Tab-separated table of C-alpha atoms in Angstrom:
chain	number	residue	atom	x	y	z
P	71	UNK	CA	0.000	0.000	0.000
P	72	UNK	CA	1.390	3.078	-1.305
P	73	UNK	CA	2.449	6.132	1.825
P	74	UNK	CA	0.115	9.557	1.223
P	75	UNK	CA	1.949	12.280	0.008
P	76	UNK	CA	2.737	15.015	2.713
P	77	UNK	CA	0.071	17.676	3.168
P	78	UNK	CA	3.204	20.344	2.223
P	79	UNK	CA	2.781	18.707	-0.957
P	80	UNK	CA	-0.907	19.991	-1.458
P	81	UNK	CA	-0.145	23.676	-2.464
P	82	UNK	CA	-3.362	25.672	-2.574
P	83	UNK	CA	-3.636	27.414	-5.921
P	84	UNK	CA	-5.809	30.541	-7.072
P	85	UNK	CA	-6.607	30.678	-10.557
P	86	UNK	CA	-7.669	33.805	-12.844
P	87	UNK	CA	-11.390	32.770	-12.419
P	88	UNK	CA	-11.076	32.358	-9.015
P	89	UNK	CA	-9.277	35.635	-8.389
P	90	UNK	CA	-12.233	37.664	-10.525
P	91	UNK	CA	-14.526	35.601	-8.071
P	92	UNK	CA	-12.799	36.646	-5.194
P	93	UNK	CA	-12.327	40.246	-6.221
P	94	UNK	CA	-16.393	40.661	-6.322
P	95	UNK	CA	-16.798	38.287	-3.493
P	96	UNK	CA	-14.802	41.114	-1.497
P	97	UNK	CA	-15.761	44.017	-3.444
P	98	UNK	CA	-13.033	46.128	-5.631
P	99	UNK	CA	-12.943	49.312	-3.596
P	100	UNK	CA	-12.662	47.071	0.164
P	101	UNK	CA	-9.698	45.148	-1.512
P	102	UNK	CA	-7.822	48.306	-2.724
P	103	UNK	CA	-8.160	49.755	0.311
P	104	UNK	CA	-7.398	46.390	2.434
P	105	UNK	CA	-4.072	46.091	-0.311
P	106	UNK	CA	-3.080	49.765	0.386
P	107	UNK	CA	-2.906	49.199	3.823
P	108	UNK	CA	-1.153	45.787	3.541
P	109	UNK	CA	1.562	47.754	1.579
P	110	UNK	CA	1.853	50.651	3.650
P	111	UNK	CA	2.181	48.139	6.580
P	112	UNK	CA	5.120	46.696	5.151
P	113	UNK	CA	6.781	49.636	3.850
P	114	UNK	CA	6.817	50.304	7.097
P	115	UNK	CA	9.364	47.149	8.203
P	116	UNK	CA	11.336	47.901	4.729
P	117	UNK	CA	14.717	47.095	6.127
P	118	UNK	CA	13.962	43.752	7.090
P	119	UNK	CA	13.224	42.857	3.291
P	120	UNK	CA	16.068	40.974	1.256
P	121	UNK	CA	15.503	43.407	-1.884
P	122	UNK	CA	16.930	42.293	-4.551
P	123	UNK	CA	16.033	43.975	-8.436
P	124	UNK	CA	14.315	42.502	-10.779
P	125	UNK	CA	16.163	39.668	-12.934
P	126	UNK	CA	15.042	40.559	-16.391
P	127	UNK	CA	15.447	38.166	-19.749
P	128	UNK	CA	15.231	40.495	-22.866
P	129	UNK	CA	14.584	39.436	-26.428
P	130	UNK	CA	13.428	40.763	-29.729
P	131	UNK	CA	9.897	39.535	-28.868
P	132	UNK	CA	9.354	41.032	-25.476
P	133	UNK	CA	10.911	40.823	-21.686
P	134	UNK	CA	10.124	37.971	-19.283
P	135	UNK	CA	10.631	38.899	-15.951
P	136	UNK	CA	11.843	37.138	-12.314
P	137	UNK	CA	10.808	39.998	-8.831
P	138	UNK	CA	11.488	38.030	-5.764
P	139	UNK	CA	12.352	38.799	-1.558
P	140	UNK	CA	11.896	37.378	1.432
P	141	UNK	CA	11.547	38.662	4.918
P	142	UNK	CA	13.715	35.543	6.913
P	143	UNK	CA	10.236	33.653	7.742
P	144	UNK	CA	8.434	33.314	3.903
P	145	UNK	CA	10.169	33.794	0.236
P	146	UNK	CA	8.167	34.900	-2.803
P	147	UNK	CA	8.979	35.877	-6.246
P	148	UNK	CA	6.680	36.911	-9.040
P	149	UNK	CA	7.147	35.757	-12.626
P	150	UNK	CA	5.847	38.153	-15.361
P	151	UNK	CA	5.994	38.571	-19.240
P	152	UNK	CA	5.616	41.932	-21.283
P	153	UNK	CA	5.133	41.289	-25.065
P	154	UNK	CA	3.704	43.829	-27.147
P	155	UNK	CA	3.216	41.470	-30.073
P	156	UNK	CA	0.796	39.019	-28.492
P	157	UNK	CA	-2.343	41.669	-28.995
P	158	UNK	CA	-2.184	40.948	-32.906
P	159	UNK	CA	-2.125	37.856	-32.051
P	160	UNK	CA	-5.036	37.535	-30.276
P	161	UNK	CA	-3.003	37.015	-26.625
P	162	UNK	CA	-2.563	39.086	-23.833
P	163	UNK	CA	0.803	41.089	-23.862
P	164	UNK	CA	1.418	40.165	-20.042
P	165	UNK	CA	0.490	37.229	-18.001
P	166	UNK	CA	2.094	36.846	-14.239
P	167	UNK	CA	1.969	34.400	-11.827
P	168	UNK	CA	3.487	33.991	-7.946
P	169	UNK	CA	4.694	31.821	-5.833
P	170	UNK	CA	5.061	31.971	-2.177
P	171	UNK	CA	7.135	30.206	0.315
P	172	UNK	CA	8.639	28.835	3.803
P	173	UNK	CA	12.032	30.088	4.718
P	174	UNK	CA	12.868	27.260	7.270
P	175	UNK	CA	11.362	24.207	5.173
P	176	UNK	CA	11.212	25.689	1.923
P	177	UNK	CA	8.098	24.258	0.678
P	178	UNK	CA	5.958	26.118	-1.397
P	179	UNK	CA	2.325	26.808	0.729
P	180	UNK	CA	0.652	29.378	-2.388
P	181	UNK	CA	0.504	29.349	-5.985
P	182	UNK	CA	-1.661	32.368	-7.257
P	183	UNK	CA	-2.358	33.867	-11.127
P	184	UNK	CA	-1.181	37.508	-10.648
P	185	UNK	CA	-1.914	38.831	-13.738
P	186	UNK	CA	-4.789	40.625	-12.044
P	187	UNK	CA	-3.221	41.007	-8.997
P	188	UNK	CA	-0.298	42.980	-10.759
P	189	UNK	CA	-3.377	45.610	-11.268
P	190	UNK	CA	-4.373	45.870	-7.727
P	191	UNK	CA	-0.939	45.650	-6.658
P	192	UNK	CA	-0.051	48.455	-8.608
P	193	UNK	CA	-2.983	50.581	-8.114
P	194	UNK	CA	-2.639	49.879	-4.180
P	195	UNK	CA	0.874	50.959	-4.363
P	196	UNK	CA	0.273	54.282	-6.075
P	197	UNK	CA	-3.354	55.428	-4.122
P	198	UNK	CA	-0.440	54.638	-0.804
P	199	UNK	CA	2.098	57.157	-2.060
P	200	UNK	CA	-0.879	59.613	-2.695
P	201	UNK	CA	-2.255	59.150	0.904
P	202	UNK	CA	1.454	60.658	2.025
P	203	UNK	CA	2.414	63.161	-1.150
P	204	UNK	CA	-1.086	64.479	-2.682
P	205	UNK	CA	-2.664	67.261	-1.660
P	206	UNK	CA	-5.122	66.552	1.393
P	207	UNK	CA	-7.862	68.102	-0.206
P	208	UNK	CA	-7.253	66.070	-3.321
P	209	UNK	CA	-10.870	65.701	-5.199
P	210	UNK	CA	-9.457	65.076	-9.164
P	211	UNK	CA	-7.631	63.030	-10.771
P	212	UNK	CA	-6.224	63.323	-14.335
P	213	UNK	CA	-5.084	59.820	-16.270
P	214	UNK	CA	-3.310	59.933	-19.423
P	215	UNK	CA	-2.787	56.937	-20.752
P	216	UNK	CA	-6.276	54.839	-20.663
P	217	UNK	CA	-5.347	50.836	-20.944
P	218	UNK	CA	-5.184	48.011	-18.539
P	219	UNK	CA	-4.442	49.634	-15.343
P	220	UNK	CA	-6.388	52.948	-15.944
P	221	UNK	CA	-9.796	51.655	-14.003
P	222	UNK	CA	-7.821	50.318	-11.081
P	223	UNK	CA	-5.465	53.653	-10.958
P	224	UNK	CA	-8.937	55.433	-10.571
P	225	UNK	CA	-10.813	53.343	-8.099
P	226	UNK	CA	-7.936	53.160	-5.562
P	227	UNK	CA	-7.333	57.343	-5.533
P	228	UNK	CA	-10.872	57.149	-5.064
P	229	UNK	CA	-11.372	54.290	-2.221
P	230	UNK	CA	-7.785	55.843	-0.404
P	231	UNK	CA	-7.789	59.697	-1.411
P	232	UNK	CA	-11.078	60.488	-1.726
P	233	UNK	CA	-10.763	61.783	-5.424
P	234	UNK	CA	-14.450	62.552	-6.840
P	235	UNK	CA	-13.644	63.055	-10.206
P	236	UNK	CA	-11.546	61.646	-12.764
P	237	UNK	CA	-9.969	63.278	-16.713
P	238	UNK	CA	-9.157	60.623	-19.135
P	239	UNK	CA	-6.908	61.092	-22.262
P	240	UNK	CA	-5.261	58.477	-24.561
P	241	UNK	CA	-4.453	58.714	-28.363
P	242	UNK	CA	-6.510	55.855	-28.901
P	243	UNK	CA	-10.196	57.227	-28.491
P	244	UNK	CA	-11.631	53.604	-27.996
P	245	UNK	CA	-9.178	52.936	-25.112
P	246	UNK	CA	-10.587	56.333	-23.238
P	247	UNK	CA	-14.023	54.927	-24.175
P	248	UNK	CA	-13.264	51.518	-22.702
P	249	UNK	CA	-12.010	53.089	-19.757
P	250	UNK	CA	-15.232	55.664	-19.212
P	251	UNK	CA	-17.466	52.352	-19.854
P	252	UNK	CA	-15.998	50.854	-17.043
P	253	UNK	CA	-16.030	53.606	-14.541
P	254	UNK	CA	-19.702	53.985	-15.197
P	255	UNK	CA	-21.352	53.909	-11.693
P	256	UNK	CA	-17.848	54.119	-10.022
P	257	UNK	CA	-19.505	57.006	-8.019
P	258	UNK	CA	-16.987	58.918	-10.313
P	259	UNK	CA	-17.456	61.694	-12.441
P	260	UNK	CA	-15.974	60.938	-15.792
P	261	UNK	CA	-15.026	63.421	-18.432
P	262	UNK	CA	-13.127	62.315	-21.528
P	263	UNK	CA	-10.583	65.071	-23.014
P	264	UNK	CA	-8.511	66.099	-26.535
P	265	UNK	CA	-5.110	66.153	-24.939
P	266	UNK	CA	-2.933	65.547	-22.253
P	267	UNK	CA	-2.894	69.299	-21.625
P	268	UNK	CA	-6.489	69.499	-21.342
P	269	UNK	CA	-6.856	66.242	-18.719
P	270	UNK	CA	-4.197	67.712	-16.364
P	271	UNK	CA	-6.711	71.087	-16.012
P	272	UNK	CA	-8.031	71.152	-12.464
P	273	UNK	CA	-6.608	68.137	-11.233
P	274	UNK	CA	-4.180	67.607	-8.194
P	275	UNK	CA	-3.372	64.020	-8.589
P	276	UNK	CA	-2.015	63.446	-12.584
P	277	UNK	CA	-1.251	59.503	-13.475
P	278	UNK	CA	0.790	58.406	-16.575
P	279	UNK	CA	0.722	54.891	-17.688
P	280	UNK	CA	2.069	54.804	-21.175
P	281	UNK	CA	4.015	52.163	-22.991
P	282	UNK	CA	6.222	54.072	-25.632
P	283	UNK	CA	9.511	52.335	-24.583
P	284	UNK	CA	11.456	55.356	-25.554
P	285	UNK	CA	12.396	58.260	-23.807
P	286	UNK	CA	8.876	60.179	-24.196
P	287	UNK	CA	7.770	63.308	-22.660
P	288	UNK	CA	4.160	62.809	-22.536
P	289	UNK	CA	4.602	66.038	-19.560
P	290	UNK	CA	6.545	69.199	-20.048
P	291	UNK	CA	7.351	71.429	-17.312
P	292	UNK	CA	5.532	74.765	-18.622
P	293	UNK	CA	2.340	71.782	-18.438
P	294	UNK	CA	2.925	71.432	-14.663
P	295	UNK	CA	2.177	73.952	-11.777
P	296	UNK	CA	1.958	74.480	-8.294
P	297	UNK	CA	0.780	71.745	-5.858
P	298	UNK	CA	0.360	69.050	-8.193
P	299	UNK	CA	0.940	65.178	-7.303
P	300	UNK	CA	2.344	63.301	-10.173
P	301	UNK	CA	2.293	59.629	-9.898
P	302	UNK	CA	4.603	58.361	-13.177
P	303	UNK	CA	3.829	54.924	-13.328
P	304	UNK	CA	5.051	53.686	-16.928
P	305	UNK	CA	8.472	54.520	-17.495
P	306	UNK	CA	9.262	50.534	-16.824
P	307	UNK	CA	12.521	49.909	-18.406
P	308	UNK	CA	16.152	51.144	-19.538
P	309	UNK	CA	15.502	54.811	-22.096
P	310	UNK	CA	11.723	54.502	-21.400
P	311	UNK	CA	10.387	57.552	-19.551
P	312	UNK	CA	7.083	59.701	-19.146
P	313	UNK	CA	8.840	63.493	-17.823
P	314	UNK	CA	10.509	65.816	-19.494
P	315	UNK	CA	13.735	65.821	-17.141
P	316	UNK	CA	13.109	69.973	-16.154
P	317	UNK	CA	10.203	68.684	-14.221
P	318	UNK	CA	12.700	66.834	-12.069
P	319	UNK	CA	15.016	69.435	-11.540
P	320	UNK	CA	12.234	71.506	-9.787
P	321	UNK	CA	10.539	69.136	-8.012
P	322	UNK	CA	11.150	66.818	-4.952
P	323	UNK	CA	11.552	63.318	-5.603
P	324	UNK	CA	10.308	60.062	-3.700
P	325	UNK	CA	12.211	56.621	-5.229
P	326	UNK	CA	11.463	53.308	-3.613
P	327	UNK	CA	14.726	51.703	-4.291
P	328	UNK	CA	17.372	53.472	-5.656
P	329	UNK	CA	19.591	50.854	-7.400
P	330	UNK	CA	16.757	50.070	-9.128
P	331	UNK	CA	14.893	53.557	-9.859
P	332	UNK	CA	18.248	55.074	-10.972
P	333	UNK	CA	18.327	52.437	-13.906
P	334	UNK	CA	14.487	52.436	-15.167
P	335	UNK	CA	12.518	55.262	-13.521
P	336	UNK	CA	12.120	58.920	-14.875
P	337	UNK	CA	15.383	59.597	-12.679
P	338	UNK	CA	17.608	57.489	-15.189
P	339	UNK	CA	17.966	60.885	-17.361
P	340	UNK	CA	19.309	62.755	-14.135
P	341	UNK	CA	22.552	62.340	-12.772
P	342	UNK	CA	23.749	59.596	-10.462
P	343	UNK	CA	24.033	62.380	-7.274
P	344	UNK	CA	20.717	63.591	-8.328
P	345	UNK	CA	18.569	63.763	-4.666
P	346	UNK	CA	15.971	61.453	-3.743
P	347	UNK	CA	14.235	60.593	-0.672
P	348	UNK	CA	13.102	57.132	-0.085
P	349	UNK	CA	9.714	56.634	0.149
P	350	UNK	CA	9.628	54.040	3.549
P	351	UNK	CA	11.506	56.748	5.391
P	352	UNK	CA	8.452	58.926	4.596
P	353	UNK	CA	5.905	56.425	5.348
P	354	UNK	CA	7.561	55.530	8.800
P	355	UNK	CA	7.685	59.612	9.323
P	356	UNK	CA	11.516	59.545	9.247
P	357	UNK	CA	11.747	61.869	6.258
P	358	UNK	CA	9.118	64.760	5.335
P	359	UNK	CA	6.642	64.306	2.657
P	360	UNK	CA	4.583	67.407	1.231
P	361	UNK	CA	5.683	70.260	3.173
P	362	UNK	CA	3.174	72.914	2.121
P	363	UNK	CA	-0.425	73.323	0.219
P	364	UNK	CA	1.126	74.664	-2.800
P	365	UNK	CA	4.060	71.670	-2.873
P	366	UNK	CA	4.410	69.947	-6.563
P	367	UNK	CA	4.155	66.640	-5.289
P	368	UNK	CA	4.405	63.795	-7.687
P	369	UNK	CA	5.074	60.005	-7.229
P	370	UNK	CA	4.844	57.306	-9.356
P	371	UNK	CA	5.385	53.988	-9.148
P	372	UNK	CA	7.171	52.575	-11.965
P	373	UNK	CA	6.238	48.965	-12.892
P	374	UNK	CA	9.778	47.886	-13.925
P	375	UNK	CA	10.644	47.074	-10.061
P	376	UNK	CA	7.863	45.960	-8.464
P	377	UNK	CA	6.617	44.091	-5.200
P	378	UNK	CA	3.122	42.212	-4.522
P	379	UNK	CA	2.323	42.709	-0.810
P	380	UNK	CA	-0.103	41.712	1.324
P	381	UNK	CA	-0.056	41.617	4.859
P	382	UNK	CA	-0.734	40.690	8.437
P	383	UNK	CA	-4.734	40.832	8.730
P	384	UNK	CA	-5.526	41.488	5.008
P	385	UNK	CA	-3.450	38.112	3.751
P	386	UNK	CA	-5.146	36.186	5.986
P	387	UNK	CA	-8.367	37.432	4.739
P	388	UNK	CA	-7.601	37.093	1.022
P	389	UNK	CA	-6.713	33.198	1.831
P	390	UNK	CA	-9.676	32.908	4.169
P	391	UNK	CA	-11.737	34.271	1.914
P	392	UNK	CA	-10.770	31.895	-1.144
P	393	UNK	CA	-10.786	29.069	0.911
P	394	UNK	CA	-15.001	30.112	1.820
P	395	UNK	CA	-15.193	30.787	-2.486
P	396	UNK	CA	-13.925	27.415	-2.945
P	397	UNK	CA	-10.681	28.758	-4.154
P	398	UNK	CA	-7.700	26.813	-2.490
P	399	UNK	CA	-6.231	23.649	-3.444
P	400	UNK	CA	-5.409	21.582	-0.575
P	401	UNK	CA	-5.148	22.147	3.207
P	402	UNK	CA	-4.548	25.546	4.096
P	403	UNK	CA	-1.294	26.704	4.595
P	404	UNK	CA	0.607	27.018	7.790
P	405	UNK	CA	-0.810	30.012	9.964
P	406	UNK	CA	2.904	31.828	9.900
P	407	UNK	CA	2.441	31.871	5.520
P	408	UNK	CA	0.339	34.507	6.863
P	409	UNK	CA	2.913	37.044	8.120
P	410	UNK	CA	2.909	40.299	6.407
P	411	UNK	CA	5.639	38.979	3.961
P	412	UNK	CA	3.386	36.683	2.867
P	413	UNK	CA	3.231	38.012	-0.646
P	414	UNK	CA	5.830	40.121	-0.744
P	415	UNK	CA	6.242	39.346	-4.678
P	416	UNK	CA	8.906	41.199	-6.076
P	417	UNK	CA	9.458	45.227	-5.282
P	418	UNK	CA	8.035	48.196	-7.396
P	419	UNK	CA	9.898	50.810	-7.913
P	420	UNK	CA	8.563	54.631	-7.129
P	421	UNK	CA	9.049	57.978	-7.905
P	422	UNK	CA	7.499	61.327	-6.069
P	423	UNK	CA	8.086	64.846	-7.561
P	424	UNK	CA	7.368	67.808	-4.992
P	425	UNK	CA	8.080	71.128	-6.594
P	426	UNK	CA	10.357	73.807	-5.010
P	427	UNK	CA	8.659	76.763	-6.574
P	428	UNK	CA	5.639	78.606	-6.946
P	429	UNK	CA	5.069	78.555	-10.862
P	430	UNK	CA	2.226	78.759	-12.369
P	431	UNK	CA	2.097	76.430	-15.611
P	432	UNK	CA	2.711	78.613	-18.690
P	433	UNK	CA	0.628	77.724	-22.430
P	434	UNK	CA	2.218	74.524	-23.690
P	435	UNK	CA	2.578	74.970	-27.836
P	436	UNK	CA	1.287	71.979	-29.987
P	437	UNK	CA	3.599	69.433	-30.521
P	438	UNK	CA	2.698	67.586	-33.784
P	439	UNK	CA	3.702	64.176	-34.237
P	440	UNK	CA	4.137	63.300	-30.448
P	441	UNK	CA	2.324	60.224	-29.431
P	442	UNK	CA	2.337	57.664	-27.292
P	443	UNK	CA	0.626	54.273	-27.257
P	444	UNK	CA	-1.129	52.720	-24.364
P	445	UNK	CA	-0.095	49.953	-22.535
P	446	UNK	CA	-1.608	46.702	-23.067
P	447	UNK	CA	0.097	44.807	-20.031
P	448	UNK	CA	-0.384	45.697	-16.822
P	449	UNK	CA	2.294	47.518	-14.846
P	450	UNK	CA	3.338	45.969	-11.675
């Protein structure tokens, strides 16, 4: 009579399905929030990580990728693709998946899709860098650049900031269509706009999430005044950015790991002395964030080094709450999976711009033949 196999060997798994029926089973607003907190909770132990940037394989097609870290009692890592050429092919340009980990036995306890938890991930990430740089009185946000992650961008400033309003522009009319579609009955006012110039009017939060992997200036400085929050979010890659570099050299800026932000974020066109403040330091109130009303505060999280966390109380519920859908695989992991490591995924990288002046944005001239295309995979 053949031995069962160990119950370490049953690893519970959560498919796409099951993550869509988890999402609505929680409700998309709860689990941003519940994520943003989870994030900001570990940002807030950031020393104890083993960071380590993202291991990237690079070919003609497209870029797979390898994000892992550990905090000494579980070890995760994230494996994600990016390529462009799967849409005319009928594919999706990014799929991701994650596993997670025991340091002391080293046995595998979750196996999750995270191709839509890349999008909450990401989303949760930026709506936590706006609850410590964006103006407190923050009530619209502008998103240029209207693909995959545009809806999730929205709903988080809305269920962490408060935002009540939200300016959409992309080149590709049906993408700012898809996106206005979706927020329909967000609670959200929608308004759908002719340029970038024209979404950034009125708004204190601006978002970019383009996929031009060039250096692109989809903002110019005389587009950018006073008090504004910019949250960069596509430059995701070596010679792809979103800002023309003058923004930078006005502004304050908030990086999430340097080794990595210095290579692929907005900062890779500034010198290597060029000053940034580290974005934990500001969470665990070690290092100022906006200063004043009338700060230019921008930060973006750029999806080239990224992290999936969830933590303490709201990993546990994500499990529990699979295992009541039906979701897991198995017995349920052991109780200390649950730490607030426990998907800890990879590290994103960020980017905060606070401006050191008073300027008012001037009129920006048309610039014919500048475009940018949206992004078809999800950052994170």
């Amino acid at each position: 009579m053949s031995q069962a196999p160990s119950e370490k060997a049953l690893v519970p798994f959560v498919s796409v399905e099951n993550m869509m029926r988890l999402v609505h089973h929680v409700g998309i607003e709860r689990m941003l929030l519940e994520l943003t907190d989870a994030v900001e909770a570990d940002f807030r132990r950031w020393e104890i990580f083993d960071k380590t940037p993202r291991i990237a394989s690079h070919s003609r097609d497209g870029v797979i990728e390898l994000m892992p870290t550990s905090d000494g009692v579980t070890y995760g890592f994230k494996y994600v693709n990016g390529h462009p050429k799967n849409l005319a092919e009928g594919l999706q340009t990014v799929t991701a998946l994650g596993l997670l980990a025991e340091v002391s036995s080293g046995y595998p306890v979750l196996l999750t899709e995270m191709t839509l938890l890349t999008a909450l991930r990401t989303a949760a990430t930026s709506a936590m860098a706006a609850r410590h740089l964006a103006p407190s009185n923050a009530k619209t946000m502008a998103m240029i650049g209207n693909g995959a992650q545009a809806e999730f961008q929205a709903l988080a400033m809305k269920a962490v900031v408060g935002i009540e309003a939200v300016r959409l522009y992309d080149i590709d009319p049906r993408a700012t269509a898809k996106t206005a579609r979706n927020l329909a009955g967000s609670g959200l006012a929608v308004t759908s706009c002719r340029s970038a110039q024209n979404a950034i009017e009125g708004a204190e939060i601006v978002t970019t999430c383009t996929a031009d992997k060039q250096f692109a200036t989809i903002l110019t400085d005389n587009m950018i005044g006073a008090g504004i929050h910019i949250n960069a979010i596509g430059g995701d890659c070596p010679g792809k950015t979103e800002l023309h570099r003058d923004i930078l050299f006005r502004a304050d800026t908030f990086v999430e790991y340097p080794p990595q932000t210095r290579v692929e974020g907005e900062i890779q066109q500034m010198a290597p002395d060029y000053p940034v403040t580290e974005l934990w330091r500001v969470v665990r109130g070690e290092a100022a964030g906006r200063r004043d009303a009338r700060a230019l505060e921008g930060h973006g999280f750029l999806p080239g080094y990224r992290h999936h966390r969830r933590s303490g109380r709201s990993a546990r519920s994500v499990r529990h709450a699979a295992a009541r859908e039906g979701i897991s695989r198995g017995p349920a992991p052991p109780r200390r999976a649950a730490s607030s490591a426990a998907a800890s995924l990879g590290i994103d990288r960020s980017l905060g711009f606070r401006d050191r002046s008073s300027r008012q944005p001037k009129a920006v001239p048309r610039m014919p033949g500048r475009r940018f295309r949206t992004p078809q995979r999800l950052p994170g």
